[in-house]
Structures are given as C-alpha cells and as structure tokens.
PDB file of C-alpha atoms in Angstrom:
ATOM      1  CA  MET A   1      62.796-109.347  15.244  1.00  0.00           C
ATOM      2  CA  ILE A   2      58.974-109.237  15.348  1.00  0.00           C
ATOM      3  CA  ALA A   3      56.295-107.158  13.364  1.00  0.00           C
ATOM      4  CA  LEU A   4      53.416-105.380  13.507  1.00  0.00           C
ATOM      5  CA  ASP A   5      50.879-106.104  10.836  1.00  0.00           C
ATOM      6  CA  VAL A   6      47.730-104.385  10.628  1.00  0.00           C
ATOM      7  CA  LYS A   7      44.702-104.672   8.026  1.00  0.00           C
ATOM      8  CA  VAL A   8      41.901-103.297   9.282  1.00  0.00           C
ATOM      9  CA  LYS A   9      38.494-101.383   8.853  1.00  0.00           C
ATOM     10  CA  LYS A  10      35.956 -99.935  11.505  1.00  0.00           C
ATOM     11  CA  ARG A  11      32.808 -98.123  10.921  1.00  0.00           C
ATOM     12  CA  ARG A  12      32.518 -94.847  12.626  1.00  0.00           C
ATOM     13  CA  HIS A  13      29.296 -92.314  12.515  1.00  0.00           C
ATOM     14  CA  ASP A  14      31.278 -90.041  10.391  1.00  0.00           C
ATOM     15  CA  PHE A  15      33.766 -91.668   8.135  1.00  0.00           C
ATOM     16  CA  ASP A  16      35.426 -95.128   8.035  1.00  0.00           C
ATOM     17  CA  VAL A  17      38.415 -96.128   8.699  1.00  0.00           C
ATOM     18  CA  ASP A  18      40.544 -98.174   6.659  1.00  0.00           C
ATOM     19  CA  VAL A  19      43.995 -98.636   6.730  1.00  0.00           C
ATOM     20  CA  SER A  20      46.574-101.080   5.971  1.00  0.00           C
ATOM     21  CA  PHE A  21      50.410-101.126   7.051  1.00  0.00           C
ATOM     22  CA  SER A  22      53.551-102.856   8.774  1.00  0.00           C
ATOM     23  CA  CYS A  23      55.992-102.174  11.361  1.00  0.00           C
ATOM     24  CA  LYS A  24      58.880-104.077  11.808  1.00  0.00           C
ATOM     25  CA  GLY A  25      60.896-103.687  14.772  1.00  0.00           C
ATOM     26  CA  GLY A  26      63.398-101.181  16.004  1.00  0.00           C
ATOM     27  CA  GLU A  27      61.010 -99.235  13.653  1.00  0.00           C
ATOM     28  CA  MET A  28      59.331 -95.957  14.419  1.00  0.00           C
ATOM     29  CA  LEU A  29      55.994 -95.598  12.326  1.00  0.00           C
ATOM     30  CA  VAL A  30      54.203 -92.389  12.492  1.00  0.00           C
ATOM     31  CA  LEU A  31      51.060 -91.376  12.204  1.00  0.00           C
ATOM     32  CA  VAL A  32      49.834 -88.193  11.260  1.00  0.00           C
ATOM     33  CA  GLY A  33      47.239 -86.072  10.114  1.00  0.00           C
ATOM     34  CA  PRO A  34      44.785 -84.024  11.292  1.00  0.00           C
ATOM     35  CA  SER A  35      42.734 -83.654  14.555  1.00  0.00           C
ATOM     36  CA  GLY A  36      39.972 -86.058  14.369  1.00  0.00           C
ATOM     37  CA  ALA A  37      41.447 -88.220  11.105  1.00  0.00           C
ATOM     38  CA  GLY A  38      41.152 -91.455  13.003  1.00  0.00           C
ATOM     39  CA  LYS A  39      44.779 -91.719  14.093  1.00  0.00           C
ATOM     40  CA  THR A  40      43.738 -92.449  17.709  1.00  0.00           C
ATOM     41  CA  THR A  41      41.221 -95.017  16.409  1.00  0.00           C
ATOM     42  CA  ILE A  42      43.448 -96.921  14.620  1.00  0.00           C
ATOM     43  CA  VAL A  43      45.865 -96.987  17.489  1.00  0.00           C
ATOM     44  CA  ARG A  44      42.897 -98.067  20.319  1.00  0.00           C
ATOM     45  CA  LEU A  45      42.210-100.876  17.364  1.00  0.00           C
ATOM     46  CA  ILE A  46      45.798-102.135  17.971  1.00  0.00           C
ATOM     47  CA  ALA A  47      45.232-101.988  21.836  1.00  0.00           C
ATOM     48  CA  GLY A  48      42.150-103.927  21.712  1.00  0.00           C
ATOM     49  CA  LEU A  49      40.020-101.347  23.024  1.00  0.00           C
ATOM     50  CA  GLU A  50      37.992-101.385  19.882  1.00  0.00           C
ATOM     51  CA  LYS A  51      37.208-104.414  17.700  1.00  0.00           C
ATOM     52  CA  PRO A  52      37.577-103.765  13.770  1.00  0.00           C
ATOM     53  CA  ASP A  53      34.447-104.789  11.586  1.00  0.00           C
ATOM     54  CA  GLU A  54      36.855-106.319   8.888  1.00  0.00           C
ATOM     55  CA  GLY A  55      40.760-107.322   9.180  1.00  0.00           C
ATOM     56  CA  ARG A  56      43.225-108.447  10.594  1.00  0.00           C
ATOM     57  CA  ILE A  57      46.140-107.596  13.261  1.00  0.00           C
ATOM     58  CA  ALA A  58      49.358-109.521  14.013  1.00  0.00           C
ATOM     59  CA  CYS A  59      52.432-108.937  15.903  1.00  0.00           C
ATOM     60  CA  GLY A  60      55.149-111.579  15.097  1.00  0.00           C
ATOM     61  CA  ASP A  61      53.167-114.955  14.782  1.00  0.00           C
ATOM     62  CA  GLU A  62      50.672-114.184  17.406  1.00  0.00           C
ATOM     63  CA  ILE A  63      47.592-113.037  15.955  1.00  0.00           C
ATOM     64  CA  TRP A  64      45.674-109.812  18.088  1.00  0.00           C
ATOM     65  CA  ALA A  65      42.629-109.590  15.479  1.00  0.00           C
ATOM     66  CA  ASP A  66      41.259-111.740  12.650  1.00  0.00           C
ATOM     67  CA  SER A  67      37.367-111.123  11.622  1.00  0.00           C
ATOM     68  CA  GLY A  68      37.403-113.854   9.885  1.00  0.00           C
ATOM     69  CA  ARG A  69      37.964-116.070  12.252  1.00  0.00           C
ATOM     70  CA  GLY A  70      36.233-114.527  15.291  1.00  0.00           C
ATOM     71  CA  ILE A  71      39.340-113.814  17.264  1.00  0.00           C
ATOM     72  CA  HIS A  72      39.908-110.342  18.975  1.00  0.00           C
ATOM     73  CA  LEU A  73      42.484-110.446  22.276  1.00  0.00           C
ATOM     74  CA  PRO A  74      41.659-108.131  25.088  1.00  0.00           C
ATOM     75  CA  PRO A  75      44.276-105.592  25.693  1.00  0.00           C
ATOM     76  CA  GLN A  76      45.496-107.275  29.038  1.00  0.00           C
ATOM     77  CA  LYS A  77      46.225-110.265  26.625  1.00  0.00           C
ATOM     78  CA  ARG A  78      48.097-107.987  23.938  1.00  0.00           C
ATOM     79  CA  CYS A  79      52.146-107.643  25.342  1.00  0.00           C
ATOM     80  CA  LEU A  80      52.157-103.790  25.127  1.00  0.00           C
ATOM     81  CA  GLY A  81      52.844-100.081  26.166  1.00  0.00           C
ATOM     82  CA  TYR A  82      50.565 -97.623  25.499  1.00  0.00           C
ATOM     83  CA  VAL A  83      51.138 -94.159  26.729  1.00  0.00           C
ATOM     84  CA  PHE A  84      48.982 -91.214  25.561  1.00  0.00           C
ATOM     85  CA  GLN A  85      48.490 -87.403  26.732  1.00  0.00           C
ATOM     86  CA  ASP A  86      48.014 -86.952  30.243  1.00  0.00           C
ATOM     87  CA  TYR A  87      48.521 -90.542  30.928  1.00  0.00           C
ATOM     88  CA  PRO A  88      47.352 -90.791  34.356  1.00  0.00           C
ATOM     89  CA  LEU A  89      49.424 -91.955  37.019  1.00  0.00           C
ATOM     90  CA  PHE A  90      48.172 -93.797  40.257  1.00  0.00           C
ATOM     91  CA  PRO A  91      47.906 -90.345  42.844  1.00  0.00           C
ATOM     92  CA  HIS A  92      48.273 -92.528  45.766  1.00  0.00           C
ATOM     93  CA  LEU A  93      51.514 -94.082  44.637  1.00  0.00           C
ATOM     94  CA  THR A  94      55.067 -92.756  44.162  1.00  0.00           C
ATOM     95  CA  LEU A  95      56.774 -92.243  40.752  1.00  0.00           C
ATOM     96  CA  GLY A  96      58.620 -95.402  41.778  1.00  0.00           C
ATOM     97  CA  ALA A  97      55.766 -97.843  42.471  1.00  0.00           C
ATOM     98  CA  ASN A  98      54.063 -96.062  39.296  1.00  0.00           C
ATOM     99  CA  ALA A  99      56.712 -97.174  37.118  1.00  0.00           C
ATOM    100  CA  ALA A 100      56.990-100.451  38.765  1.00  0.00           C
ATOM    101  CA  PHE A 101      53.594-101.232  38.263  1.00  0.00           C
ATOM    102  CA  SER A 102      53.147-104.839  35.988  1.00  0.00           C
ATOM    103  CA  SER A 103      56.448-105.053  35.995  1.00  0.00           C
ATOM    104  CA  HIS A 104      58.293-107.877  38.214  1.00  0.00           C
ATOM    105  CA  ASP A 105      61.786-106.489  36.978  1.00  0.00           C
ATOM    106  CA  GLY A 106      62.671-103.841  40.084  1.00  0.00           C
ATOM    107  CA  ALA A 107      66.179-103.766  38.410  1.00  0.00           C
ATOM    108  CA  GLU A 108      64.816-102.753  35.219  1.00  0.00           C
ATOM    109  CA  VAL A 109      62.449-100.384  36.145  1.00  0.00           C
ATOM    110  CA  GLU A 110      65.545 -98.530  38.064  1.00  0.00           C
ATOM    111  CA  ARG A 111      67.414 -98.894  34.828  1.00  0.00           C
ATOM    112  CA  LEU A 112      64.725 -97.199  33.066  1.00  0.00           C
ATOM    113  CA  MET A 113      63.717 -94.505  35.910  1.00  0.00           C
ATOM    114  CA  LYS A 114      67.660 -93.566  35.601  1.00  0.00           C
ATOM    115  CA  ARG A 115      67.621 -93.222  32.089  1.00  0.00           C
ATOM    116  CA  PHE A 116      64.722 -91.116  31.900  1.00  0.00           C
ATOM    117  CA  GLY A 117      66.364 -89.107  34.862  1.00  0.00           C
ATOM    118  CA  ILE A 118      63.515 -89.417  37.225  1.00  0.00           C
ATOM    119  CA  HIS A 119      65.642 -91.901  39.367  1.00  0.00           C
ATOM    120  CA  HIS A 120      65.934 -88.903  42.372  1.00  0.00           C
ATOM    121  CA  LEU A 121      62.385 -88.534  42.293  1.00  0.00           C
ATOM    122  CA  ARG A 122      61.319 -92.376  42.744  1.00  0.00           C
ATOM    123  CA  ASP A 123      59.721 -91.762  46.091  1.00  0.00           C
ATOM    124  CA  HIS A 124      57.801 -88.512  45.389  1.00  0.00           C
ATOM    125  CA  LYS A 125      53.916 -88.866  44.637  1.00  0.00           C
ATOM    126  CA  PRO A 126      52.616 -87.399  40.826  1.00  0.00           C
ATOM    127  CA  ASP A 127      51.063 -84.314  42.252  1.00  0.00           C
ATOM    128  CA  ARG A 128      54.667 -83.427  43.748  1.00  0.00           C
ATOM    129  CA  VAL A 129      56.434 -83.012  40.447  1.00  0.00           C
ATOM    130  CA  SER A 130      56.398 -81.457  36.841  1.00  0.00           C
ATOM    131  CA  GLY A 131      53.770 -82.514  33.735  1.00  0.00           C
ATOM    132  CA  GLY A 132      57.467 -83.844  32.124  1.00  0.00           C
ATOM    133  CA  GLU A 133      58.548 -85.161  34.791  1.00  0.00           C
ATOM    134  CA  ARG A 134      55.075 -87.452  35.295  1.00  0.00           C
ATOM    135  CA  GLN A 135      55.171 -88.464  31.124  1.00  0.00           C
ATOM    136  CA  ARG A 136      58.850 -89.775  32.354  1.00  0.00           C
ATOM    137  CA  CYS A 137      57.115 -92.205  34.335  1.00  0.00           C
ATOM    138  CA  ALA A 138      54.374 -93.432  32.175  1.00  0.00           C
ATOM    139  CA  ILE A 139      57.268 -94.000  29.162  1.00  0.00           C
ATOM    140  CA  CYS A 140      59.126 -96.202  32.414  1.00  0.00           C
ATOM    141  CA  GLN A 141      56.098 -97.823  33.440  1.00  0.00           C
ATOM    142  CA  ALA A 142      55.013 -98.378  29.862  1.00  0.00           C
ATOM    143  CA  LEU A 143      58.471-100.009  29.111  1.00  0.00           C
ATOM    144  CA  ALA A 144      58.943-101.844  32.174  1.00  0.00           C
ATOM    145  CA  ARG A 145      56.147-104.333  30.888  1.00  0.00           C
ATOM    146  CA  VAL A 146      58.534-105.527  28.137  1.00  0.00           C
ATOM    147  CA  PRO A 147      56.106-104.752  25.659  1.00  0.00           C
ATOM    148  CA  ARG A 148      56.157-106.341  21.972  1.00  0.00           C
ATOM    149  CA  VAL A 149      55.098-103.201  20.891  1.00  0.00           C
ATOM    150  CA  LEU A 150      55.025 -99.424  21.905  1.00  0.00           C
ATOM    151  CA  LEU A 151      51.988 -97.071  21.165  1.00  0.00           C
ATOM    152  CA  LEU A 152      52.619 -93.689  21.790  1.00  0.00           C
ATOM    153  CA  ASP A 153      49.636 -91.310  21.244  1.00  0.00           C
ATOM    154  CA  GLU A 154      49.943 -87.448  21.172  1.00  0.00           C
ATOM    155  CA  PRO A 155      52.376 -87.930  24.647  1.00  0.00           C
ATOM    156  CA  PHE A 156      54.218 -85.039  24.857  1.00  0.00           C
ATOM    157  CA  SER A 157      51.549 -82.652  23.163  1.00  0.00           C
ATOM    158  CA  ALA A 158      50.801 -81.148  26.534  1.00  0.00           C
ATOM    159  CA  LEU A 159      54.387 -80.188  27.333  1.00  0.00           C
ATOM    160  CA  ASP A 160      56.480 -77.088  26.684  1.00  0.00           C
ATOM    161  CA  VAL A 161      58.727 -77.385  23.319  1.00  0.00           C
ATOM    162  CA  SER A 162      61.876 -77.891  24.755  1.00  0.00           C
ATOM    163  CA  THR A 163      60.857 -80.878  27.467  1.00  0.00           C
ATOM    164  CA  ARG A 164      58.398 -82.429  24.323  1.00  0.00           C
ATOM    165  CA  ARG A 165      61.883 -82.465  21.982  1.00  0.00           C
ATOM    166  CA  ILE A 166      63.726 -84.017  24.485  1.00  0.00           C
ATOM    167  CA  LEU A 167      61.749 -86.809  25.510  1.00  0.00           C
ATOM    168  CA  ARG A 168      60.999 -87.437  22.104  1.00  0.00           C
ATOM    169  CA  ASP A 169      64.863 -87.690  21.053  1.00  0.00           C
ATOM    170  CA  ASP A 170      65.262 -89.730  24.100  1.00  0.00           C
ATOM    171  CA  ILE A 171      62.431 -92.552  22.512  1.00  0.00           C
ATOM    172  CA  VAL A 172      64.060 -92.399  19.084  1.00  0.00           C
ATOM    173  CA  ALA A 173      67.739 -92.952  20.517  1.00  0.00           C
ATOM    174  CA  MET A 174      66.205 -96.311  22.292  1.00  0.00           C
ATOM    175  CA  LYS A 175      64.283 -97.799  19.399  1.00  0.00           C
ATOM    176  CA  GLY A 176      67.091 -99.642  18.358  1.00  0.00           C
ATOM    177  CA  ASN A 177      68.528-101.050  21.583  1.00  0.00           C
ATOM    178  CA  LEU A 178      64.408-101.874  21.939  1.00  0.00           C
ATOM    179  CA  GLY A 179      64.039-103.779  18.845  1.00  0.00           C
ATOM    180  CA  ILE A 180      60.307-103.650  18.896  1.00  0.00           C
ATOM    181  CA  PRO A 181      57.469-101.831  16.458  1.00  0.00           C
ATOM    182  CA  MET A 182      57.093 -98.771  18.085  1.00  0.00           C
ATOM    183  CA  ILE A 183      53.679 -96.545  16.506  1.00  0.00           C
ATOM    184  CA  TYR A 184      53.956 -92.541  17.335  1.00  0.00           C
ATOM    185  CA  VAL A 185      50.842 -90.711  16.316  1.00  0.00           C
ATOM    186  CA  THR A 186      50.968 -86.813  15.781  1.00  0.00           C
ATOM    187  CA  HIS A 187      49.208 -84.161  13.852  1.00  0.00           C
ATOM    188  CA  ASP A 188      52.586 -82.203  13.519  1.00  0.00           C
ATOM    189  CA  ILE A 189      53.862 -83.302   9.889  1.00  0.00           C
ATOM    190  CA  SER A 190      57.536 -81.499  10.665  1.00  0.00           C
ATOM    191  CA  GLU A 191      57.579 -83.969  14.008  1.00  0.00           C
ATOM    192  CA  ALA A 192      56.732 -86.879  12.032  1.00  0.00           C
ATOM    193  CA  LEU A 193      59.411 -85.752   9.242  1.00  0.00           C
ATOM    194  CA  ALA A 194      61.772 -85.807  12.026  1.00  0.00           C
ATOM    195  CA  ILE A 195      61.472 -88.871  14.110  1.00  0.00           C
ATOM    196  CA  ALA A 196      59.827 -91.234  11.267  1.00  0.00           C
ATOM    197  CA  ASP A 197      61.356 -94.242   9.886  1.00  0.00           C
ATOM    198  CA  VAL A 198      58.108 -94.882   8.143  1.00  0.00           C
ATOM    199  CA  LEU A 199      55.076 -92.076   7.907  1.00  0.00           C
ATOM    200  CA  VAL A 200      51.766 -93.199   7.052  1.00  0.00           C
ATOM    201  CA  PRO A 201      49.563 -89.921   6.113  1.00  0.00           C
ATOM    202  CA  VAL A 202      46.090 -90.128   7.890  1.00  0.00           C
ATOM    203  CA  VAL A 203      43.171 -88.186   6.611  1.00  0.00           C
ATOM    204  CA  ALA A 204      39.452 -89.157   7.065  1.00  0.00           C
ATOM    205  CA  GLY A 205      40.304 -92.486   8.473  1.00  0.00           C
ATOM    206  CA  THR A 206      42.554 -93.556   5.105  1.00  0.00           C
ATOM    207  CA  VAL A 207      45.735 -92.977   4.134  1.00  0.00           C
ATOM    208  CA  ASP A 208      46.332 -90.141   2.200  1.00  0.00           C
ATOM    209  CA  ARG A 209      49.258 -88.763   0.295  1.00  0.00           C
ATOM    210  CA  SER A 210      47.972 -85.546  -0.328  1.00  0.00           C
ATOM    211  CA  TRP A 211      49.745 -84.649   2.848  1.00  0.00           C
ATOM    212  CA  ILE A 212      53.053 -84.974   1.462  1.00  0.00           C
ATOM    213  CA  ASP A 213      53.874 -82.887  -1.912  1.00  0.00           C
ATOM    214  CA  SER A 214      55.308 -85.670  -4.264  1.00  0.00           C
ATOM    215  CA  PRO A 215      56.565 -84.696  -7.634  1.00  0.00           C
ATOM    216  CA  ARG A 216      56.015 -88.054  -8.758  1.00  0.00           C
ATOM    217  CA  SER A 217      52.368 -88.912 -10.015  1.00  0.00           C
ATOM    218  CA  GLY A 218      49.942 -92.114 -10.383  1.00  0.00           C
ATOM    219  CA  LYS A 219      51.518 -93.965  -7.704  1.00  0.00           C
ATOM    220  CA  GLU A 220      50.063 -97.556  -6.034  1.00  0.00           C
ATOM    221  CA  PRO A 221      48.234 -97.618  -3.210  1.00  0.00           C
ATOM    222  CA  GLU A 222      51.296 -99.470  -1.472  1.00  0.00           C
ATOM    223  CA  GLU A 223      53.463 -96.271  -2.237  1.00  0.00           C
ATOM    224  CA  GLN A 224      51.617 -94.361   0.008  1.00  0.00           C
ATOM    225  CA  ILE A 225      52.773 -95.166   2.660  1.00  0.00           C
ATOM    226  CA  LEU A 226      56.375 -92.836   2.458  1.00  0.00           C
ATOM    227  CA  HIS A 227      59.748 -93.363   3.858  1.00  0.00           C
ATOM    228  CA  PRO A 228      60.836 -89.868   4.911  1.00  0.00           C
ATOM    229  CA  LYS A 229      64.570 -90.291   4.308  1.00  0.00           C
ATOM    230  CA  ALA A 230      63.740 -91.306   0.911  1.00  0.00           C
ATOM    231  CA  ALA A 231      61.002 -88.221   0.808  1.00  0.00           C
ATOM    232  CA  ARG A 232      63.728 -85.700   1.989  1.00  0.00           C
ATOM    233  CA  ARG A 233      66.062 -87.185  -0.574  1.00  0.00           C
ATOM    234  CA  ARG A 234      63.410 -86.212  -2.786  1.00  0.00           C
ATOM    235  CA  ARG A 235      62.751 -82.483  -1.761  1.00  0.00           C
ATOM    236  CA  LEU A 236      58.979 -82.784  -1.141  1.00  0.00           C
ATOM    237  CA  SER A 237      57.101 -80.169  -0.030  1.00  0.00           C
ATOM    238  CA  LEU A 238      54.669 -80.431   2.643  1.00  0.00           C
ATOM    239  CA  VAL A 239      51.065 -79.810   2.375  1.00  0.00           C
ATOM    240  CA  HIS A 240      49.557 -77.920   5.550  1.00  0.00           C
TER     241      HIS A 240
END
C-alpha cells in the first residue's frame, strides 16, 4: 500500500504552518484543532491548491511537491479525491452525472451510489435532494476517480448529528477496502478520537500535543503525532 508523506512549511499573515506527518494506505489520519488553526491550509497544500514555501509532499514514489527541486504538481496531476463542507455539485447535472464526473467506469459509479444509498436518486438534480444526499454524491464523485489519496475537510459539519454519524461511519467502514491514505479534518476532538488511526492535533499551524492531556511528559517532537487507540489505553483526558 502507498503512503502519503508530508513535511511542509507555509508562511501566513497570522502564523507559519510547519508540520510533518505520514499516513499509510488504509489508514485514517485526523487533523484536529480549533477553527483557524491551519488545518485547511495543510489540506490545500496536499491538494496542490497552495504551494509550500519549504518542504516536500510525496505519495508513494511520486513527488507532488519539493521546494528544493522546484517541483509542484498542479491539482489535476495529483490523483486524489477532495470533499469539503458544502461541496458544490453541478446544479444542471443529475446526481448520477455528478457522481460520474471525471470517471471512466460507469459500473463503479453505480456500485458507489448503491453503497452510499443514493442510487435511487441518480436521475434527480442536486436541488431536489437533501444536504446529506448531496454530500453522499460528493463522496461518490471523489471515490469514482479511484484516487490515491482521499482528503475530507470537515465534509459533514453542515449536516445534522444523525446523518453526520452515518456518513462518517460509512467512510470509516470503507477505509480498509480502499487501501489509500485518508486525511480527515475536524475541530471536534471527540469525533477525532472516535475515527482516527493517527491523530495530529494542530494549533496555530503546528502539531500541538497539549490538545491531549498525557500523563507522560518530556516527549520527543515526533511523538506528538498520537495513536488514539494507544492514547485511550493510557486514559488520556481531553483538553478543551
């Protein structure tokens, strides 16, 4: 399985983003932190929508960005799926056509729409379905591209609690079969602990372990990327 390796720096007007982490295939890495902490900037750097000032982003043996070598692949050359809050579907296309956009495998699109419970709505336009159904379509569209990496930037935050939990659980259930690195962004620490294989707490652009109140002190910087299952075994309390 491929891995996504990220080590980047990006100067912003309010603070500098400076993070380093790796996400393996079939793994859910969650970026968690307060609003405005730099989580979306990190995802945009991975997607190629922003260019790092320093650092390197690699997906398997493919270099997506390397400041030292002058490499910066544009978004369309990075094989990834990207779903965010209020994902804008094409209003003039049906859900089926939206899901199939950029895909060459009609059978896979059909399978995904059935998997996410919207196959019966394939002939409906986006304005005729609910917000949850639109987000299901956005996920189908992202996965139908057969991405090497899936980016999920607070994709369900605008939905009601029940729908959010159902969609989140659907994504988690699929991660093993997909076998690709998955990056999930949230500001909800409880959600992060519930779904993460690797948890990266981000505050003011850097990994900040104070989001997890560990009984252990004196950790090395690389240990700030926490594994939630181990963290729960150590009975870590949460810092709100």
